[in-house]
PDB file of C-alpha atoms and ligand atoms in Angstrom:
ATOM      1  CA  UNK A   1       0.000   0.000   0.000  1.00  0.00           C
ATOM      2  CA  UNK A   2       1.044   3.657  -0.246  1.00  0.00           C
ATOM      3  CA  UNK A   3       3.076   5.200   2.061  1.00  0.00           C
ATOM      4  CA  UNK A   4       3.901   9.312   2.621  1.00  0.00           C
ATOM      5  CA  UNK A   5       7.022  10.486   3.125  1.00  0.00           C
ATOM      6  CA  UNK A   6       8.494  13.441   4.667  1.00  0.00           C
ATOM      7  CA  UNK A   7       8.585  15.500   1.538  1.00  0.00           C
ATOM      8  CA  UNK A   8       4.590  14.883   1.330  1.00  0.00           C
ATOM      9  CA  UNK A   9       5.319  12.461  -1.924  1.00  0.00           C
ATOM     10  CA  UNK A  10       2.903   9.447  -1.367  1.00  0.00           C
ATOM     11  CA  UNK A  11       4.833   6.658  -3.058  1.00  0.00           C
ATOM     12  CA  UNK A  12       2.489   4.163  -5.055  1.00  0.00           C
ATOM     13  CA  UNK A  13       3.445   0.574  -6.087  1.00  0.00           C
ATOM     14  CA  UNK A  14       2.249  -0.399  -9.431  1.00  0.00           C
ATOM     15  CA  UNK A  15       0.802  -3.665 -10.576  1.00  0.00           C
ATOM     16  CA  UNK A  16       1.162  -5.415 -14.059  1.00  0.00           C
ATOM     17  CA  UNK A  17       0.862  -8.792 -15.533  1.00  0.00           C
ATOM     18  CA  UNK A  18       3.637  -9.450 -18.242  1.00  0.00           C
ATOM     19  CA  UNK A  19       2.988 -11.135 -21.431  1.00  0.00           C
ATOM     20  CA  UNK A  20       1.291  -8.549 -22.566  1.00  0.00           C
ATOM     21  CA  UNK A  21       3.296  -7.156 -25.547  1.00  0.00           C
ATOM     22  CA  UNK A  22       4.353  -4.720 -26.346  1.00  0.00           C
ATOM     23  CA  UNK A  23       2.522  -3.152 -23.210  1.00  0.00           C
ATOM     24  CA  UNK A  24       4.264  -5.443 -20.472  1.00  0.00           C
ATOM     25  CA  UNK A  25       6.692  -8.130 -20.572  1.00  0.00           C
ATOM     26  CA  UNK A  26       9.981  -8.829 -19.432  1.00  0.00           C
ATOM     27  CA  UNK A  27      12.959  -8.804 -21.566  1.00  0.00           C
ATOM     28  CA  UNK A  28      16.156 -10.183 -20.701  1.00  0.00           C
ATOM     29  CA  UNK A  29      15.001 -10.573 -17.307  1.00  0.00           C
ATOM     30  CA  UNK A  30      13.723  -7.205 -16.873  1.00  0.00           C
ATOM     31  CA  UNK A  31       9.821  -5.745 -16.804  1.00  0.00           C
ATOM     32  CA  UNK A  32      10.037  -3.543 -20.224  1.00  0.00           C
ATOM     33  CA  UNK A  33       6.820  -2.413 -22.369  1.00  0.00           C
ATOM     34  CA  UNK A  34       4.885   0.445 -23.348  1.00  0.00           C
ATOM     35  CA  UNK A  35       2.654   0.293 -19.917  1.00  0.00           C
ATOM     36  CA  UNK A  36       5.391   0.313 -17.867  1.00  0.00           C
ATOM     37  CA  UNK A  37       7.216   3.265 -20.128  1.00  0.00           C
ATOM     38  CA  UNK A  38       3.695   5.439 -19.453  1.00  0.00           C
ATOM     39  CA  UNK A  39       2.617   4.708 -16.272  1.00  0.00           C
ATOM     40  CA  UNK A  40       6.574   5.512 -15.074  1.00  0.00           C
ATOM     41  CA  UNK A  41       6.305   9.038 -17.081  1.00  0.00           C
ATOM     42  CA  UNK A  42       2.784   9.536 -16.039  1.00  0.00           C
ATOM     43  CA  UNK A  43       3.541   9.289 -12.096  1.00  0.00           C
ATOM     44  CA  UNK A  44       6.656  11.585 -12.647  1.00  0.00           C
ATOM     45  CA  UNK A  45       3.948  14.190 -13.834  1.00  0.00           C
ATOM     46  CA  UNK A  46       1.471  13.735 -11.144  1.00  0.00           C
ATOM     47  CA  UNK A  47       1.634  16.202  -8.262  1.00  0.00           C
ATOM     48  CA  UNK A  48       2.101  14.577  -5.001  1.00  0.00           C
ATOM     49  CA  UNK A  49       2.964  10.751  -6.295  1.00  0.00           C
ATOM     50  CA  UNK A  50       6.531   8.595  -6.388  1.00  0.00           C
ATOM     51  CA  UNK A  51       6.255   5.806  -7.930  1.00  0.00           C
ATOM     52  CA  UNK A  52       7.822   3.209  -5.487  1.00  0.00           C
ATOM     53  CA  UNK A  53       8.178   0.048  -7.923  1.00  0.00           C
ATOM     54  CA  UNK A  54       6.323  -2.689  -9.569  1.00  0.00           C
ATOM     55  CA  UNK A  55       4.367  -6.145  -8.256  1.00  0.00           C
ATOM     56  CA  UNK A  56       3.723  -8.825 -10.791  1.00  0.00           C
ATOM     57  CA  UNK A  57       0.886 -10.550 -10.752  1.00  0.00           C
ATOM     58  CA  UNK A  58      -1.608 -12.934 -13.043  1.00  0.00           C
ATOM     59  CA  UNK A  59      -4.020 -10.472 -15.223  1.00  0.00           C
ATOM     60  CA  UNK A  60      -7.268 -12.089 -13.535  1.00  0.00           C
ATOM     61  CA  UNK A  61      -5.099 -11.212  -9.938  1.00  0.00           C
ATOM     62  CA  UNK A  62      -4.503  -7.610 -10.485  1.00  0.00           C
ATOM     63  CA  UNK A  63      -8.034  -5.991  -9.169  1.00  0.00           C
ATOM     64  CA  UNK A  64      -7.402  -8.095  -5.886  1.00  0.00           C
ATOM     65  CA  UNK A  65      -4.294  -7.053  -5.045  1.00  0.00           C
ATOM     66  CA  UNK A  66      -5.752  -3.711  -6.114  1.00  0.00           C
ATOM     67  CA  UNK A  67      -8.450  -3.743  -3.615  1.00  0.00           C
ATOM     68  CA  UNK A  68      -6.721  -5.387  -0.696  1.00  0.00           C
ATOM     69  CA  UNK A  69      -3.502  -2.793  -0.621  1.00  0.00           C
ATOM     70  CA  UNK A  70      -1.283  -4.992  -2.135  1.00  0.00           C
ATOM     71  CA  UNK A  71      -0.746  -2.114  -5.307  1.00  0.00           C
ATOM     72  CA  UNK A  72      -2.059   1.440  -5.566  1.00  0.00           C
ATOM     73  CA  UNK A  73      -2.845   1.179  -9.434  1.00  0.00           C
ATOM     74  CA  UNK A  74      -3.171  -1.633 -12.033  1.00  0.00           C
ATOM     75  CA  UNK A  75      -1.250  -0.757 -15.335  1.00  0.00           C
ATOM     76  CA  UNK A  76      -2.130  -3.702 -17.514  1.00  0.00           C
ATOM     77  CA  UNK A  77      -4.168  -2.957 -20.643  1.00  0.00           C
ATOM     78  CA  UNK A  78      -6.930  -3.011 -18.585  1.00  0.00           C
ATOM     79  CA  UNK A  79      -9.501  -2.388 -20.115  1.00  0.00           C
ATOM     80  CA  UNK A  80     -12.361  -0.446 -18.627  1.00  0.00           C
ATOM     81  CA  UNK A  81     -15.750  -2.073 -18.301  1.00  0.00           C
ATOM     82  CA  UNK A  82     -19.056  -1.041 -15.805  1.00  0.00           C
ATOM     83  CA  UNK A  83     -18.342  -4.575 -14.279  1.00  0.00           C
ATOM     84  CA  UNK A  84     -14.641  -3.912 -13.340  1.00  0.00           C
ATOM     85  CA  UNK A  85     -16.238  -0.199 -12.476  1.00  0.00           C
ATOM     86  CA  UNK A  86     -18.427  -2.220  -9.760  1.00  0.00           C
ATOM     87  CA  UNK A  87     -15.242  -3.036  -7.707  1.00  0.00           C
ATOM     88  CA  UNK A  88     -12.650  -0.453  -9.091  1.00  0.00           C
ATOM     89  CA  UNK A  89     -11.963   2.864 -10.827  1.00  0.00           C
ATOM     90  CA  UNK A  90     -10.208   4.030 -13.651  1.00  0.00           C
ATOM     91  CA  UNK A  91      -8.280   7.112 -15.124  1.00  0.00           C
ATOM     92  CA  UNK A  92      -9.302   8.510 -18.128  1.00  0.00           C
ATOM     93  CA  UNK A  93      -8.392   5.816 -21.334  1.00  0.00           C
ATOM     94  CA  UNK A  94      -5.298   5.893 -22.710  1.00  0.00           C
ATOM     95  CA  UNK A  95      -5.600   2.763 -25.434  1.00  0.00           C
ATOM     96  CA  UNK A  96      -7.804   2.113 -28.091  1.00  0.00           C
ATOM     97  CA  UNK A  97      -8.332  -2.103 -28.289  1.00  0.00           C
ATOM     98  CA  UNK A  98     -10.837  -4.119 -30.464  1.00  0.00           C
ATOM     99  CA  UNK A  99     -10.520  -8.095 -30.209  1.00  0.00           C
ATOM    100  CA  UNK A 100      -8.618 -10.508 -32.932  1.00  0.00           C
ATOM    101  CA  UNK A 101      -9.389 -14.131 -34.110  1.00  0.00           C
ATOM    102  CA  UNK A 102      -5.940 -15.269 -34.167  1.00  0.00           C
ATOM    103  CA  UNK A 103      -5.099 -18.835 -35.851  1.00  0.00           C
ATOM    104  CA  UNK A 104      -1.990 -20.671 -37.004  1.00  0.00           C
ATOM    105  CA  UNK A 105      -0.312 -19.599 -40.227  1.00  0.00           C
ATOM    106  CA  UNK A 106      -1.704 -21.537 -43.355  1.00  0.00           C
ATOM    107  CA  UNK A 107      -4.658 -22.601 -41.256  1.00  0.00           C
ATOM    108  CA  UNK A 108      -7.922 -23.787 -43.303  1.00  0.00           C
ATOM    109  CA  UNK A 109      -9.850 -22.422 -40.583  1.00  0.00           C
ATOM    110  CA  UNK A 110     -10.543 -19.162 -41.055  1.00  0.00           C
ATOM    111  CA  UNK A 111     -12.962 -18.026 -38.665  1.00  0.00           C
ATOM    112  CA  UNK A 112     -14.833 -14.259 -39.239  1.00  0.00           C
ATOM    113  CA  UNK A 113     -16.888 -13.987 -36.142  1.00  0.00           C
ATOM    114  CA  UNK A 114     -16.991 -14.933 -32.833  1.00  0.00           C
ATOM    115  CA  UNK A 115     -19.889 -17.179 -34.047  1.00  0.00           C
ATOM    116  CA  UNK A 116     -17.712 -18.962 -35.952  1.00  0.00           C
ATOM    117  CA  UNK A 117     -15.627 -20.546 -33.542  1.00  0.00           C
ATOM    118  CA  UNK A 118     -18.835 -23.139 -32.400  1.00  0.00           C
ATOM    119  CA  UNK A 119     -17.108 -26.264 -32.807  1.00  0.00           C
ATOM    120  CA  UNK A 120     -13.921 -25.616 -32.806  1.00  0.00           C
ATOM    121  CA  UNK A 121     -11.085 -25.176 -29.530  1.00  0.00           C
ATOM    122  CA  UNK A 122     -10.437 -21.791 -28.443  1.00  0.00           C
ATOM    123  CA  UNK A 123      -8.164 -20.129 -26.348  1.00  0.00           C
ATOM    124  CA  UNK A 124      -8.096 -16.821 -24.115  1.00  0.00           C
ATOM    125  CA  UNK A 125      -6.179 -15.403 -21.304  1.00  0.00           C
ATOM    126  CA  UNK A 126      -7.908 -15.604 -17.854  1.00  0.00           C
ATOM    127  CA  UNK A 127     -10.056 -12.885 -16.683  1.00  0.00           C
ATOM    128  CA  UNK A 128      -9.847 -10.661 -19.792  1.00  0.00           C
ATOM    129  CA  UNK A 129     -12.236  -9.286 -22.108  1.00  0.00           C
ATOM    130  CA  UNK A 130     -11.466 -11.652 -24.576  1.00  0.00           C
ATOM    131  CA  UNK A 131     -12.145 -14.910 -22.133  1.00  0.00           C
ATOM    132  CA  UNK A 132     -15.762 -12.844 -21.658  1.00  0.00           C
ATOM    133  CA  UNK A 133     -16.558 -13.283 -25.012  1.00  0.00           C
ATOM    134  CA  UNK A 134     -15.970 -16.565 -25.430  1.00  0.00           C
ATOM    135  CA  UNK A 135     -18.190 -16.988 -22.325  1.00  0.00           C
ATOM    136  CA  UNK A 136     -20.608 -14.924 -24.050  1.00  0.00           C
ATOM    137  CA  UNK A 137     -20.751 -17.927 -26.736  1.00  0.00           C
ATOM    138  CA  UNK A 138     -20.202 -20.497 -23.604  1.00  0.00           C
ATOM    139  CA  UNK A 139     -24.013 -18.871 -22.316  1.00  0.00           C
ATOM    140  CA  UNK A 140     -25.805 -18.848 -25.219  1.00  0.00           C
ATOM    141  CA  UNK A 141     -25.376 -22.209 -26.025  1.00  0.00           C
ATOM    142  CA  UNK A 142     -22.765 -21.578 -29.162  1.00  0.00           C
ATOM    143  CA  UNK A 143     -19.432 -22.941 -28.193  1.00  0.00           C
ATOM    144  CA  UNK A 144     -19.469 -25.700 -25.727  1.00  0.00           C
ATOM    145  CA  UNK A 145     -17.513 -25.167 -22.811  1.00  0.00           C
ATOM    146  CA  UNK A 146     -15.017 -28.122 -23.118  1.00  0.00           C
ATOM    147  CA  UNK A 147     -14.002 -26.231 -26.097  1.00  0.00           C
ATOM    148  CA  UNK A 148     -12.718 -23.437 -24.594  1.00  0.00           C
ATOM    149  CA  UNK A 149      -9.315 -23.447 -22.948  1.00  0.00           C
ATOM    150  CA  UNK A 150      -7.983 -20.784 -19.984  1.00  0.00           C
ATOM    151  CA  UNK A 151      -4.604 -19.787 -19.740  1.00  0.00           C
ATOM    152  CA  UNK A 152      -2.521 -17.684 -17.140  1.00  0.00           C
ATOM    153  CA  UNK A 153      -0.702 -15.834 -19.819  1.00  0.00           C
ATOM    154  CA  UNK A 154      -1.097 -15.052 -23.688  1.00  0.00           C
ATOM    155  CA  UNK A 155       1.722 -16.720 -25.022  1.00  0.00           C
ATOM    156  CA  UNK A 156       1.007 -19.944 -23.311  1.00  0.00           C
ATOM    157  CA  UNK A 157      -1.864 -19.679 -25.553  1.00  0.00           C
ATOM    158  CA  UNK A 158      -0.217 -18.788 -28.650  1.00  0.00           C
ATOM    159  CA  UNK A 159       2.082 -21.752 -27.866  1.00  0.00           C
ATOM    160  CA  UNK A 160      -1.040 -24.136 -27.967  1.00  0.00           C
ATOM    161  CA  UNK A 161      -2.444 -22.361 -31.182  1.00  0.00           C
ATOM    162  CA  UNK A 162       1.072 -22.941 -33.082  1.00  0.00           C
ATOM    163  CA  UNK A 163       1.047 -26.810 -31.454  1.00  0.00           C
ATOM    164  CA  UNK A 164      -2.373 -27.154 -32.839  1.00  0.00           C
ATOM    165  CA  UNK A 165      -3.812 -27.943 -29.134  1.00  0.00           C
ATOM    166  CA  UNK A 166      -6.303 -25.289 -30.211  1.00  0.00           C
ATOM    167  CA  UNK A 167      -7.744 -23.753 -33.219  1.00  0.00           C
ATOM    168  CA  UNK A 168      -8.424 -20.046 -32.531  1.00  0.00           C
ATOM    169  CA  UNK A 169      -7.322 -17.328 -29.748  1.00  0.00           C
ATOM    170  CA  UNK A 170      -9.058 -14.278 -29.011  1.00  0.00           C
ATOM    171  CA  UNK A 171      -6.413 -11.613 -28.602  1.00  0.00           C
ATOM    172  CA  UNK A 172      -6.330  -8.008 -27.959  1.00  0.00           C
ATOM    173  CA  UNK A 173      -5.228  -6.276 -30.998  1.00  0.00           C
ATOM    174  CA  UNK A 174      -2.652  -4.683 -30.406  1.00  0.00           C
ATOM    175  CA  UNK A 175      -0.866  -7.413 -28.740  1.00  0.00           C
ATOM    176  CA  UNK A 176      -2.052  -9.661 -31.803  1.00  0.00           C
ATOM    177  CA  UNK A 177      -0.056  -8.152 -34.371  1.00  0.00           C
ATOM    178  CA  UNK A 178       3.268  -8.236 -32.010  1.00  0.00           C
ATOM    179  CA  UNK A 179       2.171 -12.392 -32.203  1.00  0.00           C
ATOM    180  CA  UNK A 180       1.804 -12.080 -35.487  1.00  0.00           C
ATOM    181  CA  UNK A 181       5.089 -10.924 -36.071  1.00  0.00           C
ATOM    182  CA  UNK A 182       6.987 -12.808 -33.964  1.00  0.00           C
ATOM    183  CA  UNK A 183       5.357 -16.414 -34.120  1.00  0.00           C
ATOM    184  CA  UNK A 184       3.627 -18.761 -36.464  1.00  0.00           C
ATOM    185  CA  UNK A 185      -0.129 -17.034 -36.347  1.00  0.00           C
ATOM    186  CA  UNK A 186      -2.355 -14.426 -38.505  1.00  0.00           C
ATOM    187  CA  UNK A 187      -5.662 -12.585 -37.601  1.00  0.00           C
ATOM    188  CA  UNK A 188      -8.467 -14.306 -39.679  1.00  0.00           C
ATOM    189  CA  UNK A 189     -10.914 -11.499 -38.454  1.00  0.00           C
ATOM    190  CA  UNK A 190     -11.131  -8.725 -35.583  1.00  0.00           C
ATOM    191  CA  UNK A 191     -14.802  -8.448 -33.514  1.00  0.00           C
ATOM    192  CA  UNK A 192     -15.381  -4.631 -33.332  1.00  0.00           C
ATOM    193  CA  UNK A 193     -15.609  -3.844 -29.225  1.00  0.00           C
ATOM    194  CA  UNK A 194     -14.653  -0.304 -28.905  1.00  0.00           C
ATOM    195  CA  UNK A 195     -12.732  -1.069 -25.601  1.00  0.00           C
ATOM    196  CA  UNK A 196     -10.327   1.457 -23.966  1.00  0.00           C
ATOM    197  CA  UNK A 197      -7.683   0.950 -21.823  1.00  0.00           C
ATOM    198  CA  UNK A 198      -7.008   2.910 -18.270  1.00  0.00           C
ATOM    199  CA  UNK A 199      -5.224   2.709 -15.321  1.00  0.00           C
ATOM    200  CA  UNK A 200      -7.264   1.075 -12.249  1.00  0.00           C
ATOM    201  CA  UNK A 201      -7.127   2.813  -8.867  1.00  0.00           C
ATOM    202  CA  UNK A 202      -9.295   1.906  -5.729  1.00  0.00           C
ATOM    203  CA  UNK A 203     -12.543   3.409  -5.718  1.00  0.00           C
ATOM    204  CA  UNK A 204     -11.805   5.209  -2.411  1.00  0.00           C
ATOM    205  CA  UNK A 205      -8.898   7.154  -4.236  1.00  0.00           C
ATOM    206  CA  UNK A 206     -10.075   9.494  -6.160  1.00  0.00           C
ATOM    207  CA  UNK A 207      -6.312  11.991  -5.364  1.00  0.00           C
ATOM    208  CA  UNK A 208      -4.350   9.023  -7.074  1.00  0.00           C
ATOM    209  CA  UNK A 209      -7.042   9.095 -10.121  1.00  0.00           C
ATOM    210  CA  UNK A 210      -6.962  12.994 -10.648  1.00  0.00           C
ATOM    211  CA  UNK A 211      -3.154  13.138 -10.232  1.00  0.00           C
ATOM    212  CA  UNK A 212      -2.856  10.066 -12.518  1.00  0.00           C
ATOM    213  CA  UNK A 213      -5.373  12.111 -14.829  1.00  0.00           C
ATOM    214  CA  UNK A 214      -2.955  15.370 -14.573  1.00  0.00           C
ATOM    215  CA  UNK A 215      -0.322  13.309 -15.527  1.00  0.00           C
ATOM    216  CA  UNK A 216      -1.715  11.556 -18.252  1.00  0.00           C
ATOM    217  CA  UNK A 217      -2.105  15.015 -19.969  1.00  0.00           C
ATOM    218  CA  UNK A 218       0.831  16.707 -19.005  1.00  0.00           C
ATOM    219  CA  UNK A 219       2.549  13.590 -21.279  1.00  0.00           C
ATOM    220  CA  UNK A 220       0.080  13.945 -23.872  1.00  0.00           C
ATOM    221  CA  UNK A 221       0.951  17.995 -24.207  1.00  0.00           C
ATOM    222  CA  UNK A 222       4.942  17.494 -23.497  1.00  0.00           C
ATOM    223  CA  UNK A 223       5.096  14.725 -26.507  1.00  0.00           C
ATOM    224  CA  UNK A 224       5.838  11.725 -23.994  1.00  0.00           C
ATOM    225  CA  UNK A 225       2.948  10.384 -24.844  1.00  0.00           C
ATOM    226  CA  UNK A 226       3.881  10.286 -29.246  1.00  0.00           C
ATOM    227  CA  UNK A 227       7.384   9.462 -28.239  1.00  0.00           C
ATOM    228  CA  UNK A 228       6.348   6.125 -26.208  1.00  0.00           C
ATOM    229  CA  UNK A 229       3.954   5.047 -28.623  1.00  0.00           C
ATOM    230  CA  UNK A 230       6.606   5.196 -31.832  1.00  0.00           C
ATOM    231  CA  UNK A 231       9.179   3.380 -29.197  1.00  0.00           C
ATOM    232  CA  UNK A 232       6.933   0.852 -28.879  1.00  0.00           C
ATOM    233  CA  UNK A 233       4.136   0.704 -31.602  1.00  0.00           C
ATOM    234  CA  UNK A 234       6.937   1.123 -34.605  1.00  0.00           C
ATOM    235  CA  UNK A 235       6.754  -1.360 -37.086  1.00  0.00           C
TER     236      UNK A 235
HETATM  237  N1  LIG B   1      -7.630  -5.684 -22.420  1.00  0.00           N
HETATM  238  C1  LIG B   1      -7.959  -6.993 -21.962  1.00  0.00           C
HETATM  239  C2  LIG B   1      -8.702  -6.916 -20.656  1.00  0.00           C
HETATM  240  O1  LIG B   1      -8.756  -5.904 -20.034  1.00  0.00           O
HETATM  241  C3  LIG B   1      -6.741  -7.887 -21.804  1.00  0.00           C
HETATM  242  C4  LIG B   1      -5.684  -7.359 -20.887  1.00  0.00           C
HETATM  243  C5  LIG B   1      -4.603  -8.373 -20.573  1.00  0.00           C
HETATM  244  N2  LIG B   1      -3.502  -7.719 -19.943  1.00  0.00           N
HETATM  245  C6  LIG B   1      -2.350  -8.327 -19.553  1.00  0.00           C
HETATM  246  N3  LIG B   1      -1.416  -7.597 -19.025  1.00  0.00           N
HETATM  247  N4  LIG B   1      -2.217  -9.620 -19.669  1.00  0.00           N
HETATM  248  O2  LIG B   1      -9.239  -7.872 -20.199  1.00  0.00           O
END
């Protein structure tokens, strides 16, 4: 949890869940990514806040550790739903995300809507977005839920795709084209969600959220903002 120090800095502990690229993973043994990049400039800009290091945790972990003190924000590419909004808050978006159908290179399956996938194993990352609309399909009676496979992290996922455990993964995507480029998989279709990604604070800290607000725009008006995204989003 947050702590204040003598110079009236509150220093906040972050929280993300690498495998996420290019907005968290680790690299050589270190956390790296366009998340951590933002959040890091982001604090530096907001009055009153240190940032005192990062906790890793699993994505569908993050808003528990949130909520019991363990982190003072959630940096993730979260995005940010009204259920999440029941239990946390959020600082203004900073990401634009729709969802990809991602499935191995050369693949006769081809899949170009969710609807498509009845039949047919599918894989998502725990807890995200992506794993709701494949229990979307799960509900209604359209993909049967011995078809669908959970996984702590993306590329354990991916891995499964390229092995041919599974037939389909529904990706962020943005973090689909970095799979795309780096391993054996293509986008056969994106499902149009409109989501937006911010960073989560406790509901009861509404100083974090404005300062984390302040900063967001002070890096958006000093060019931090254009200079992280063509660091990380340059292809
Ligand atoms: N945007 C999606 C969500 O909010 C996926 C986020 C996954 N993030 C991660 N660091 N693994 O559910």
């Amino acid at each position: 949890g947050s702590t204040t120090s003598g110079t009236q800095q509150t220093r906040i502990v972050a929280g993300t869940a690498p495998g996420f690229q290019p907005f968290e993973m680790i690299q050589d043994g270190e956390l790296v990514g366009f998340d951590i990049d933002l959040l890091e400039a982001v604090v530096e800009q907001a009055d009153g806040y240190t940032l005192q290091g990062w906790e890793q945790y699993e994505f569908g972990s993050l808003i528990q550790a949130l909520t019991t003190d363990k982190i003072d924000t959630i940096a993730a590419g979260m995005t940010i739903t009204e259920k999440r909004k029941e239990s946390i808050g959020f600082t203004n978006p900073y990401w634009d995300a729709n969802q990809a159908l991602l499935v191995r290179e050369g693949s006769s399956f081809q899949p170009q809507s969710l609807e498509d996938l009845a039949g047919h194993k599918v894989g998502a990352q725990s807890g995200t977005t992506g794993e709701g609309l494949i229990q979307d399909l799960i509900d209604e009676g359209t993909l049967a839920e011995s078809n669908y496979n959970a996984y702590p992290k993306y590329p354990l996922a991916v891995s499964d795709l390229e092995n041919g455990n599974i037939d389909a993964v529904v990706i962020d995507t943005p973090v689909a084209e970095t799979f795309v480029d780096s391993r054996d998989v293509v986008v056969s279709a994106t499902v149009d969600t409109g989501e937006q990604y911010g960073f989560g604070v406790r509901q009861n800290d509404g100083d974090l959220e404005s300062a984390l607000n302040g900063g967001l725009e002070a890096v958006r008006d000093n060019g931090t903002y254009a200079d992280l995204t063509k660091k990380w989003f340059a292809s």
